[in-house]
Short mmCIF file of C-alpha atoms and ligand atoms in Angstrom, two decimals:
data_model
loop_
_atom_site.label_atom_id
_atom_site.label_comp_id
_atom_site.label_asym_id
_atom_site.label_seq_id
_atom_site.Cartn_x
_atom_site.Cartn_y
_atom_site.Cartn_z
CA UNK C 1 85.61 -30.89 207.41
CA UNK C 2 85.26 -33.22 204.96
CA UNK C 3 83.06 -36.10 205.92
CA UNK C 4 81.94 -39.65 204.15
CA UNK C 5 83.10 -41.00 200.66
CA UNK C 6 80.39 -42.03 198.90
CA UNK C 7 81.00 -42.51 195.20
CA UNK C 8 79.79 -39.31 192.79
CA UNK C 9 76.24 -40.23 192.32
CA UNK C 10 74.17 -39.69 188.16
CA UNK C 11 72.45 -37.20 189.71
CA UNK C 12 75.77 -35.49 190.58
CA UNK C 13 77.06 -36.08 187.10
CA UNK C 14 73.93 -34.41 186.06
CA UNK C 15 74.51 -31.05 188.50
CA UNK C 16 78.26 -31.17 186.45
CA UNK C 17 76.56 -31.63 182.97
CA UNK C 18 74.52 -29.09 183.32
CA UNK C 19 76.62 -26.27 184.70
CA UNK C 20 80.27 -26.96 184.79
CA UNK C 21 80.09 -28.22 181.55
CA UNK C 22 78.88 -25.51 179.28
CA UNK C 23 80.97 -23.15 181.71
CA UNK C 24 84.18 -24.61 180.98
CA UNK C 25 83.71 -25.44 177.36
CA UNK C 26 82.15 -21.72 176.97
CA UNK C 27 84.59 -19.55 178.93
CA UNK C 28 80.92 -17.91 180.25
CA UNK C 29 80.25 -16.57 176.55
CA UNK C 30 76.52 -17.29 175.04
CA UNK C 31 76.51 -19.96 173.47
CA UNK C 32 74.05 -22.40 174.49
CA UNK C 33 74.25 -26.06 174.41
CA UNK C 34 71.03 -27.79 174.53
CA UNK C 35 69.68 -24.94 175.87
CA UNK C 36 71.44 -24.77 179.06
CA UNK C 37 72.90 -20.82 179.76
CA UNK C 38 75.35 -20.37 182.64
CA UNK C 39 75.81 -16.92 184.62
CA UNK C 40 78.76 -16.40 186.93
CA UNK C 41 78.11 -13.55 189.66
CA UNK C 42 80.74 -12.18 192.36
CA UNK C 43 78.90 -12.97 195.22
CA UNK C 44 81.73 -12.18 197.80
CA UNK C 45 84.43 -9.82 196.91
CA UNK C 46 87.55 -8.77 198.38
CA UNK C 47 87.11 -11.20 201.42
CA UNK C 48 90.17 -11.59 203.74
CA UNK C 49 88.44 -14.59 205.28
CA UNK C 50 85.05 -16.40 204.56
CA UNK C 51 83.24 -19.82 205.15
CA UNK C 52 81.93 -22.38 202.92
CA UNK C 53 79.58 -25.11 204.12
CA UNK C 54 78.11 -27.39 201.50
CA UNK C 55 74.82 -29.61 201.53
CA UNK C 56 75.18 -32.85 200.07
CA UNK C 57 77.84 -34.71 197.52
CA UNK C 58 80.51 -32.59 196.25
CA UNK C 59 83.61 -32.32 194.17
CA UNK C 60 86.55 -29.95 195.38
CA UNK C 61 88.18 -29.13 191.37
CA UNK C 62 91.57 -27.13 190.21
CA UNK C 63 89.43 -25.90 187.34
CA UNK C 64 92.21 -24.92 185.10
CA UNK C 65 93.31 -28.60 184.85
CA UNK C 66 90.59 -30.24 186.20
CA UNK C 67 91.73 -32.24 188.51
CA UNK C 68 90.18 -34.00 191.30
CA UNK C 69 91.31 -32.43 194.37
CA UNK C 70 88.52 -33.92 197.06
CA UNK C 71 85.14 -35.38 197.09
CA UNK C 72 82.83 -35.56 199.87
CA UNK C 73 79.42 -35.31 201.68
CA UNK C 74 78.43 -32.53 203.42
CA UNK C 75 81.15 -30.00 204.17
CA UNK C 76 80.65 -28.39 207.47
CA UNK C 77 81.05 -24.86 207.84
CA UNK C 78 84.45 -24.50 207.31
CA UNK C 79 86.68 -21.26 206.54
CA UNK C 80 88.84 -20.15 203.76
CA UNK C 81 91.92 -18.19 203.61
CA UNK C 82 94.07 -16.27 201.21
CA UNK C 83 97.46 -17.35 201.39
CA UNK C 84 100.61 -16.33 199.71
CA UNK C 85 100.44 -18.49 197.17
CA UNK C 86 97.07 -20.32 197.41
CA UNK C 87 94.07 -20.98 199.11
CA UNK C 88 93.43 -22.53 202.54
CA UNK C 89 90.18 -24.19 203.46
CA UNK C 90 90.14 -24.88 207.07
CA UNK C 91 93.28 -26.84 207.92
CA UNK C 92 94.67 -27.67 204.12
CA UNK C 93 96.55 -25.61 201.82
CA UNK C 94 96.03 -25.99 198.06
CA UNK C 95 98.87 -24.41 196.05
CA UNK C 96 96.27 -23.07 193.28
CA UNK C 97 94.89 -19.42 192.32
CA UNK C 98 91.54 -20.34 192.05
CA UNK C 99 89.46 -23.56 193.51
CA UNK C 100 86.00 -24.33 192.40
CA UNK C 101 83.46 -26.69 194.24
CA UNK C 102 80.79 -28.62 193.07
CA UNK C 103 78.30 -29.41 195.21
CA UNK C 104 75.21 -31.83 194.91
CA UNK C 105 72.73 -29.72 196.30
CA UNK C 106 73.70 -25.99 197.14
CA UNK C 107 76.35 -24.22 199.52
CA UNK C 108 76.33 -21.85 201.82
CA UNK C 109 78.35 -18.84 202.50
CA UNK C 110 78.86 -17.22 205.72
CA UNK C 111 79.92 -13.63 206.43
CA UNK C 112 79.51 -11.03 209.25
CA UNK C 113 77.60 -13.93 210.99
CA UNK C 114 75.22 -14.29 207.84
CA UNK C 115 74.26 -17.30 205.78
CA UNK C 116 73.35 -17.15 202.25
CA UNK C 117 72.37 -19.90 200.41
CA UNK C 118 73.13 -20.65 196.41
CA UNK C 119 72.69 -23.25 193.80
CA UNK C 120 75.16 -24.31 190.93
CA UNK C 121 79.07 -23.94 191.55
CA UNK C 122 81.50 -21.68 193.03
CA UNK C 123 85.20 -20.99 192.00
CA UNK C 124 87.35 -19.34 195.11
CA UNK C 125 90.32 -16.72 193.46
CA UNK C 126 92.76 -16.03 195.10
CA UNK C 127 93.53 -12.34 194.18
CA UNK C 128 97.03 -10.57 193.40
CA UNK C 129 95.87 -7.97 196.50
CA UNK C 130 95.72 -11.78 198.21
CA UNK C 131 92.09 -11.66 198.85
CA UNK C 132 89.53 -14.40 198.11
CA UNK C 133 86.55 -13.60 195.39
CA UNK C 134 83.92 -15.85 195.20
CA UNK C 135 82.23 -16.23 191.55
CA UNK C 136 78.86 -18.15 191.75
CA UNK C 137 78.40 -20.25 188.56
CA UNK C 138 74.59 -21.40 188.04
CA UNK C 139 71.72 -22.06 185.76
CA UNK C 140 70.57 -18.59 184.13
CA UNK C 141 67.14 -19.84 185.28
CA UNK C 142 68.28 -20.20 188.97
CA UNK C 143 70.18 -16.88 188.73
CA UNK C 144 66.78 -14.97 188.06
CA UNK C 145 65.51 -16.62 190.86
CA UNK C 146 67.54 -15.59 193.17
CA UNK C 147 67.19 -12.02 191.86
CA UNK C 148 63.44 -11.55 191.80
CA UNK C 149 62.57 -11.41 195.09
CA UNK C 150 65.33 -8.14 195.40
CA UNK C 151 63.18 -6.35 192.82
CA UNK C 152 59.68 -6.46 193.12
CA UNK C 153 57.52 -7.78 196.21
CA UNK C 154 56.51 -12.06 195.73
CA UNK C 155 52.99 -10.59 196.30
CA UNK C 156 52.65 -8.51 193.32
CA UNK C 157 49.93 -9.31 190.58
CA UNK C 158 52.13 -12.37 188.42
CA UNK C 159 52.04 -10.62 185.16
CA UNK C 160 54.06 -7.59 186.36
CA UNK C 161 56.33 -10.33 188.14
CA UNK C 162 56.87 -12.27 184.76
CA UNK C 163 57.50 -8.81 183.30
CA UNK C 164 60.30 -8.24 185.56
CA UNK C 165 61.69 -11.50 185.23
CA UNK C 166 62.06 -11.11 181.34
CA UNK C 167 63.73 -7.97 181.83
CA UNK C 168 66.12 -9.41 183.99
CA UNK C 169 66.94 -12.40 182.03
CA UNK C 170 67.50 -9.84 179.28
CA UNK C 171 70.05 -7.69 181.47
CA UNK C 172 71.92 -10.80 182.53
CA UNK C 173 72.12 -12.07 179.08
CA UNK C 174 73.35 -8.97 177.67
CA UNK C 175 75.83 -8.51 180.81
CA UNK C 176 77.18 -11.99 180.08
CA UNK C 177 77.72 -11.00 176.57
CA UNK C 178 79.76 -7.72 177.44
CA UNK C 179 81.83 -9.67 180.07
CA UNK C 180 83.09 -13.11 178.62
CA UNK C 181 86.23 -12.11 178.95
CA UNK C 182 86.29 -11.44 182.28
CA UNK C 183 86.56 -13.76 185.60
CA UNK C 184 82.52 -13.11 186.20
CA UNK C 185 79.37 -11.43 184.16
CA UNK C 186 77.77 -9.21 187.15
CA UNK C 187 78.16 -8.35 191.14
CA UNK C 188 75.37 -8.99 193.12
CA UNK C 189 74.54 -5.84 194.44
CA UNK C 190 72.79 -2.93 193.05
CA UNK C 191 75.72 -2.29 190.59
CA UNK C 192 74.14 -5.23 188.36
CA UNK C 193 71.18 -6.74 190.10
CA UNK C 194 71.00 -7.57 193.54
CA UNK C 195 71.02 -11.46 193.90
CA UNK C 196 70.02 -13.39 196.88
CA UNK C 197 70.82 -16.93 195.64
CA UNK C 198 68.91 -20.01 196.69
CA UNK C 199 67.80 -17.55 200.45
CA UNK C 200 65.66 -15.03 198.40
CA UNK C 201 63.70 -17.53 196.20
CA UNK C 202 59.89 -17.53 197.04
CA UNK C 203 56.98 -19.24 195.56
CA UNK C 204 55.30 -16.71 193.20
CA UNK C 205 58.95 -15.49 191.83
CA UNK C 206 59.51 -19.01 190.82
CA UNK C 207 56.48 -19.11 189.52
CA UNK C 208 57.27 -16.20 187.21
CA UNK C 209 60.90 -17.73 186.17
CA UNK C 210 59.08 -20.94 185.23
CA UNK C 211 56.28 -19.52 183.39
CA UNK C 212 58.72 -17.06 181.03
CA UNK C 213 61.20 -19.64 180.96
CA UNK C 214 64.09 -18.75 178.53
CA UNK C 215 62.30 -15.51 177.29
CA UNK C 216 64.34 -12.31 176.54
CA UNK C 217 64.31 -9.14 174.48
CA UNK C 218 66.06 -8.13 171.59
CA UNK C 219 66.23 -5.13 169.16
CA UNK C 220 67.53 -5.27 166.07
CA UNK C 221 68.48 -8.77 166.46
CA UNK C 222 70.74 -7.62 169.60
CA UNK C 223 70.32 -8.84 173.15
CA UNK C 224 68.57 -5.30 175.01
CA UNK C 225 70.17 -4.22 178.70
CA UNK C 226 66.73 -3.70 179.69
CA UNK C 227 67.26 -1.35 182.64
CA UNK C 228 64.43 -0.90 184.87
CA UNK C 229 64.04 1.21 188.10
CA UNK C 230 61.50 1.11 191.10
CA UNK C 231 59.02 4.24 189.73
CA UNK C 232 59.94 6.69 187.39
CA UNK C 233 57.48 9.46 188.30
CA UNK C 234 55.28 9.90 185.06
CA UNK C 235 57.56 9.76 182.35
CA UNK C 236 60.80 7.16 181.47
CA UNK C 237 64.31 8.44 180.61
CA UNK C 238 66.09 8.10 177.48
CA UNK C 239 68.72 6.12 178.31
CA UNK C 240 71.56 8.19 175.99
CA UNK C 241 70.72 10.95 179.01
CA UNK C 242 72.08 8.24 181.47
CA UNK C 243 74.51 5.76 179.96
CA UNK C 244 76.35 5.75 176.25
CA UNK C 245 73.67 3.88 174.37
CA UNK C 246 70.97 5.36 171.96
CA UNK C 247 68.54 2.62 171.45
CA UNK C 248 64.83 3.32 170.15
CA UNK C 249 63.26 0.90 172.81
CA UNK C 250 64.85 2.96 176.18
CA UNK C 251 64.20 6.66 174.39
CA UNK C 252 61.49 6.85 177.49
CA UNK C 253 57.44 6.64 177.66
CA UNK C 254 54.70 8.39 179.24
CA UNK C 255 54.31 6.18 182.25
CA UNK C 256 50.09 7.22 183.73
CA UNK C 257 50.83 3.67 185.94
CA UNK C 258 52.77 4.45 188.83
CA UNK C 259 50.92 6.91 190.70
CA UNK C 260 50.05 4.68 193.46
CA UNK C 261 53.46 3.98 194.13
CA UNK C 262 55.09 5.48 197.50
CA UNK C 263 58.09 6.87 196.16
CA UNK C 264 55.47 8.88 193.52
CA UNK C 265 56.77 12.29 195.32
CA UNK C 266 59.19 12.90 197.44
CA UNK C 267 60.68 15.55 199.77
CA UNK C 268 64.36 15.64 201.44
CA UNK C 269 65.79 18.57 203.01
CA UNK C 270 69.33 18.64 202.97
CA UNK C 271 72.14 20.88 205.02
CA UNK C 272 73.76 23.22 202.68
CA UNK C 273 77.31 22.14 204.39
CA UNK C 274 76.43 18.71 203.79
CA UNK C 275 76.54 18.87 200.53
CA UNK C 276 79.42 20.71 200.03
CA UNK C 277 81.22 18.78 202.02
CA UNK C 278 79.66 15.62 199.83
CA UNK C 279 80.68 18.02 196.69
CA UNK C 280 84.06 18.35 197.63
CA UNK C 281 85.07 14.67 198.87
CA UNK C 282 84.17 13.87 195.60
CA UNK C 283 86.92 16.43 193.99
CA UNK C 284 84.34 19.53 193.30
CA UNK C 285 85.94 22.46 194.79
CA UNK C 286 83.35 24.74 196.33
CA UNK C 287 82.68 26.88 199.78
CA UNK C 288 79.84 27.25 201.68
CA UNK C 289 77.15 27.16 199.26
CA UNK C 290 74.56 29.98 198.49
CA UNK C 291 72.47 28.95 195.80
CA UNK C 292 71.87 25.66 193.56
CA UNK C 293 70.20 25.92 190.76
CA UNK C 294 68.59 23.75 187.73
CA UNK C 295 69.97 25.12 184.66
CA UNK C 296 68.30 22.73 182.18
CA UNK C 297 66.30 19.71 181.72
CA UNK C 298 66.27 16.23 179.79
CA UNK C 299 62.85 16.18 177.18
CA UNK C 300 61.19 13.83 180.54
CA UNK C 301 61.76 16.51 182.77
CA UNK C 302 64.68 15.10 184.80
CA UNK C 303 67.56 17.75 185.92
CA UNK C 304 70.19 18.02 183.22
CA UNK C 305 72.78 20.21 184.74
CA UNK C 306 73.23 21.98 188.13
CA UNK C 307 75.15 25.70 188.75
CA UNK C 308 75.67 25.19 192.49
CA UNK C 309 77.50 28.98 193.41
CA UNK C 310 78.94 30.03 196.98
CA UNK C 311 78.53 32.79 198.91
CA UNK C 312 82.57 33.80 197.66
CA UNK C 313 81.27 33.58 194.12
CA UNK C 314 82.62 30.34 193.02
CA UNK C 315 80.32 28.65 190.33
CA UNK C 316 80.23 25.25 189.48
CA UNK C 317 78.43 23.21 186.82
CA UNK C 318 77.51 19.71 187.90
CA UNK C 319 75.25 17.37 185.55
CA UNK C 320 72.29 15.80 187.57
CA UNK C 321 73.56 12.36 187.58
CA UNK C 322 77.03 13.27 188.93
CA UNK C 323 75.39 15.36 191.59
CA UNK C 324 72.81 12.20 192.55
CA UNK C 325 76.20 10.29 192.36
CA UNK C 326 77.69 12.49 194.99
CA UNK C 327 75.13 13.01 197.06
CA UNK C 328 74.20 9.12 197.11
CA UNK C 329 71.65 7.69 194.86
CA UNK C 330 69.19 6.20 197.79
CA UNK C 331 69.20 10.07 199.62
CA UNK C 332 68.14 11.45 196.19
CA UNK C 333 65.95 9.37 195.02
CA UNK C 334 65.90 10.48 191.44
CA UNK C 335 66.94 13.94 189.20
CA UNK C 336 63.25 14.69 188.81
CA UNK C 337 63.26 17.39 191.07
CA UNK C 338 63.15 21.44 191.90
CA UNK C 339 64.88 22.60 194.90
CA UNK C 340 64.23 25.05 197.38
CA UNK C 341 66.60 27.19 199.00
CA UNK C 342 65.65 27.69 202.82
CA UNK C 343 68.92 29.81 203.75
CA UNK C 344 71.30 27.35 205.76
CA UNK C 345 68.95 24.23 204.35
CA UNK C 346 67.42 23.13 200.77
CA UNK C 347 64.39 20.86 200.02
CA UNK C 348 64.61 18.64 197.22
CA UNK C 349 61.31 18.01 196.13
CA UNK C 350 61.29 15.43 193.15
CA UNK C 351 59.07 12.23 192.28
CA UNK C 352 59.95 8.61 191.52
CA UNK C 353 62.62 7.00 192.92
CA UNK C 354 65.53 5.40 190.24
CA UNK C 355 67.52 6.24 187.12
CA UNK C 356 64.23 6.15 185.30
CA UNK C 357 65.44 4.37 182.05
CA UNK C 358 63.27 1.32 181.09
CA UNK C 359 60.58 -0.78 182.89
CA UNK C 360 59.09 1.41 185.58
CA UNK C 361 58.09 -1.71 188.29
CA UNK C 362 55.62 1.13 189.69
CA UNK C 363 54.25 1.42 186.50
CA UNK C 364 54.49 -2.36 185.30
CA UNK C 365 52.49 -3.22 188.97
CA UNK C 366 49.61 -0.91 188.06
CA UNK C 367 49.04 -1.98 183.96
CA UNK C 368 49.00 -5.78 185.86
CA UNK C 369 46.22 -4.03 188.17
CA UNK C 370 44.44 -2.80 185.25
CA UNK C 371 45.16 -7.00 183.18
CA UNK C 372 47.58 -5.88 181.64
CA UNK C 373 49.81 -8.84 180.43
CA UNK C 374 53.58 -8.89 180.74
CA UNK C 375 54.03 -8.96 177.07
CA UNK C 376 51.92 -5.64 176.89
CA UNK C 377 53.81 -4.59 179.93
CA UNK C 378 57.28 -5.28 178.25
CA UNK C 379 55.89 -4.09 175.29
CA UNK C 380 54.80 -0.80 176.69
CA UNK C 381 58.05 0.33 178.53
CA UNK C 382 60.72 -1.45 175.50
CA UNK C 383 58.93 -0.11 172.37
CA UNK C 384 59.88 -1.99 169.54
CA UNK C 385 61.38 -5.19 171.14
CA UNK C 386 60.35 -8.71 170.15
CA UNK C 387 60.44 -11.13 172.94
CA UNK C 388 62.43 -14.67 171.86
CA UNK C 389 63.77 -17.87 173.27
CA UNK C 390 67.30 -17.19 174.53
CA UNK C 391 68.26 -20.27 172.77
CA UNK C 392 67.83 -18.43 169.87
CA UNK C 393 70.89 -16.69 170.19
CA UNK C 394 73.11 -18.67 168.50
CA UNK C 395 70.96 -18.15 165.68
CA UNK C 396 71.53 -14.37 165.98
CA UNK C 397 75.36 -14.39 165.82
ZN1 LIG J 401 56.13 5.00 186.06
#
């Protein structure tokens, strides 16, 4: 509940500045004021009921009007509930489709007995499926944070940690620039990048945000989606194989750096009825398989298309990133493979583990090894990029 009423402190006027401010006067589109970029992430989705604690001052906002609606200090773990035609936080009702605290400090979010931490602000919706969503407003700075430590290990040489944190400042900006006109720029799972808030910071990754501070990559004088996977096996992926974009600096490398990585090779034997029952959920109609079988290849090697046939004589065509789709991306780890029929059984037996497009982290790990720096690094994997201020943007438009 809400306890003490202490007065709004500067410092709290400061926290409101610097990220309410530019987020309500931008709508969460680029375009920095003294510097300061905002990123909203769904960090809770589709929740029927949650809990919100908050450390230190805070302001409880209707955004859309801003009005007041509550003030406090320290809000204890307290839970929130769609309504009809609100939102409820523990025993109040606020007649409002979306609520947004500010807190002093940082909150906390609890779910399935978990608590996350995260800086900057959070708006509550309240959905038309009546279900709460949680959008997590906060520094672009403090976002990569809170990603890092997801995506490469804090005990990694620095320069392949900086070279991370550059590419994902560059995915977030160029996410925020697709999505300003929606309710929130990314998720935070591995649909965007998976981000931990204020729980998954560690020394070294802060290290890296601070030391590239504001740096991103562009092409052309466009913001790049610098995709980036965990190893891509000895050669990167054009992207245009993967996702509708055909840009010079993702067309894929020869990557010699990420043969120390374990998830170089790889083996996975699967049930032949598994995957036609995976094949079929999915709205592929096929019986009990007989044969699967790479019909052709992207230029890095990676599995094009699939003829899967059954032992009836049904034949179907599948492209390699539909089939890693179906069969789940984390049970095959990439569509550099060959397979191996074994009668009732096949073995996949690929190397790398990811989409392949972009920065191979592998790869970037083992030119830091060999002092490499991260602008080499960057370099190496986005051909062709130059590496800028974000606050250049607004320059760009
Ligand atoms: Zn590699």
């Amino acid at each position: 509940m809400v306890v003490g009423m202490k007065p709004v402190s500067r410092t709290m006027a400061v926290v409101f500045l610097a990220v309410i401010g530019p987020a309500l006067a931008w709508g969460g589109a680029v375009t920095p004021r003294q510097g300061d970029v905002a990123v909203r992430i769904a960090v809770l989705k589709d929740a029927e009921e949650a809990a919100i604690g908050i450390r230190g001052e805070y302001i409880l906002m209707d955004p859309l009007s801003s009005r007041e609606l509550d003030r406090g200090f320290h809000l204890r773990k307290t839970a929130l509930f769609p309504e009809k035609n609100g939102i409820r936080l523990g025993a109040r009702s606020f007649p409002l489709k979306r609520i947004r605290f500010v807190p002093q400090e940082y909150f906390s979010l609890f779910r399935d007995r978990q608590e996350r931490k995260y800086r900057g602000v959070v708006d509550v919706f309240l959905t038309p499926e009546r279900r709460l969503l949680f959008v997590n407003t906060v520094d672009l700075e403090e976002y990569i944070k809170g990603v890092l430590y997801h995506e490469v290990s804090h005990r990694w040489p620095l320069e392949a940690i900086k070279a991370q944190a550059v590419a994902v400042r560059s995915y977030a900006i160029y996410q925020v620039q697709q999505n300003k006109n929606k309710d929130y720029d990314m998720t935070n799972d591995i649909y965007s990048q998976v981000y931990g808030g204020k729980t998954s910071e560690r020394y070294r990754t802060n290290l890296a945000v601070q030391r590239t501070r504001g740096e991103i990559l562009i092409f052309k004088e466009k913001v790049l989606p610098a995709y980036y996977h965990a190893t891509c096996g000895g050669a990167t992926e054009n992207v245009k194989e993967v996702w509708k974009h055909d840009l010079y600096p993702l067309k894929g490398v020869r990557c010699p750096f990420c043969s120390h990585s374990p998830h170089y090779s790889w083996k996975k034997n699967f049930q032949l009825k598994a995957i036609q029952e995976k094949l079929n959920k999915s709205g592929y109609k096929i019986g009990l398989i007989k044969n699967i079988e790479v019909r052709d290849r992207t230029l890095s090697g990676r599995v094009k298309t699939l003829d899967i046939t059954s032992r009836d004589g049904e034949k179907i065509s599948i492209s390699g990133k539909a089939f890693r789709d179906v069969i789940g991306p984390n049970e095959l780890r990439s569509n550099d493979y060959r397979v191996v029929m074994k009668g009732y059984y096949c073995d996949f037996i690929g190397k790398g583990w990811g989409h392949g497009v972009g920065l191979c982290q592998w790869g970037a790990m083992g030119m830091a090894k060999q002092q490499h720096t991260y602008d080499e690094i960057l370099m190496y994997y986005y051909p062709g990029t130059q590496m800028v201020s974000v606050r250049s943007l607004e320059a760009l438009k």
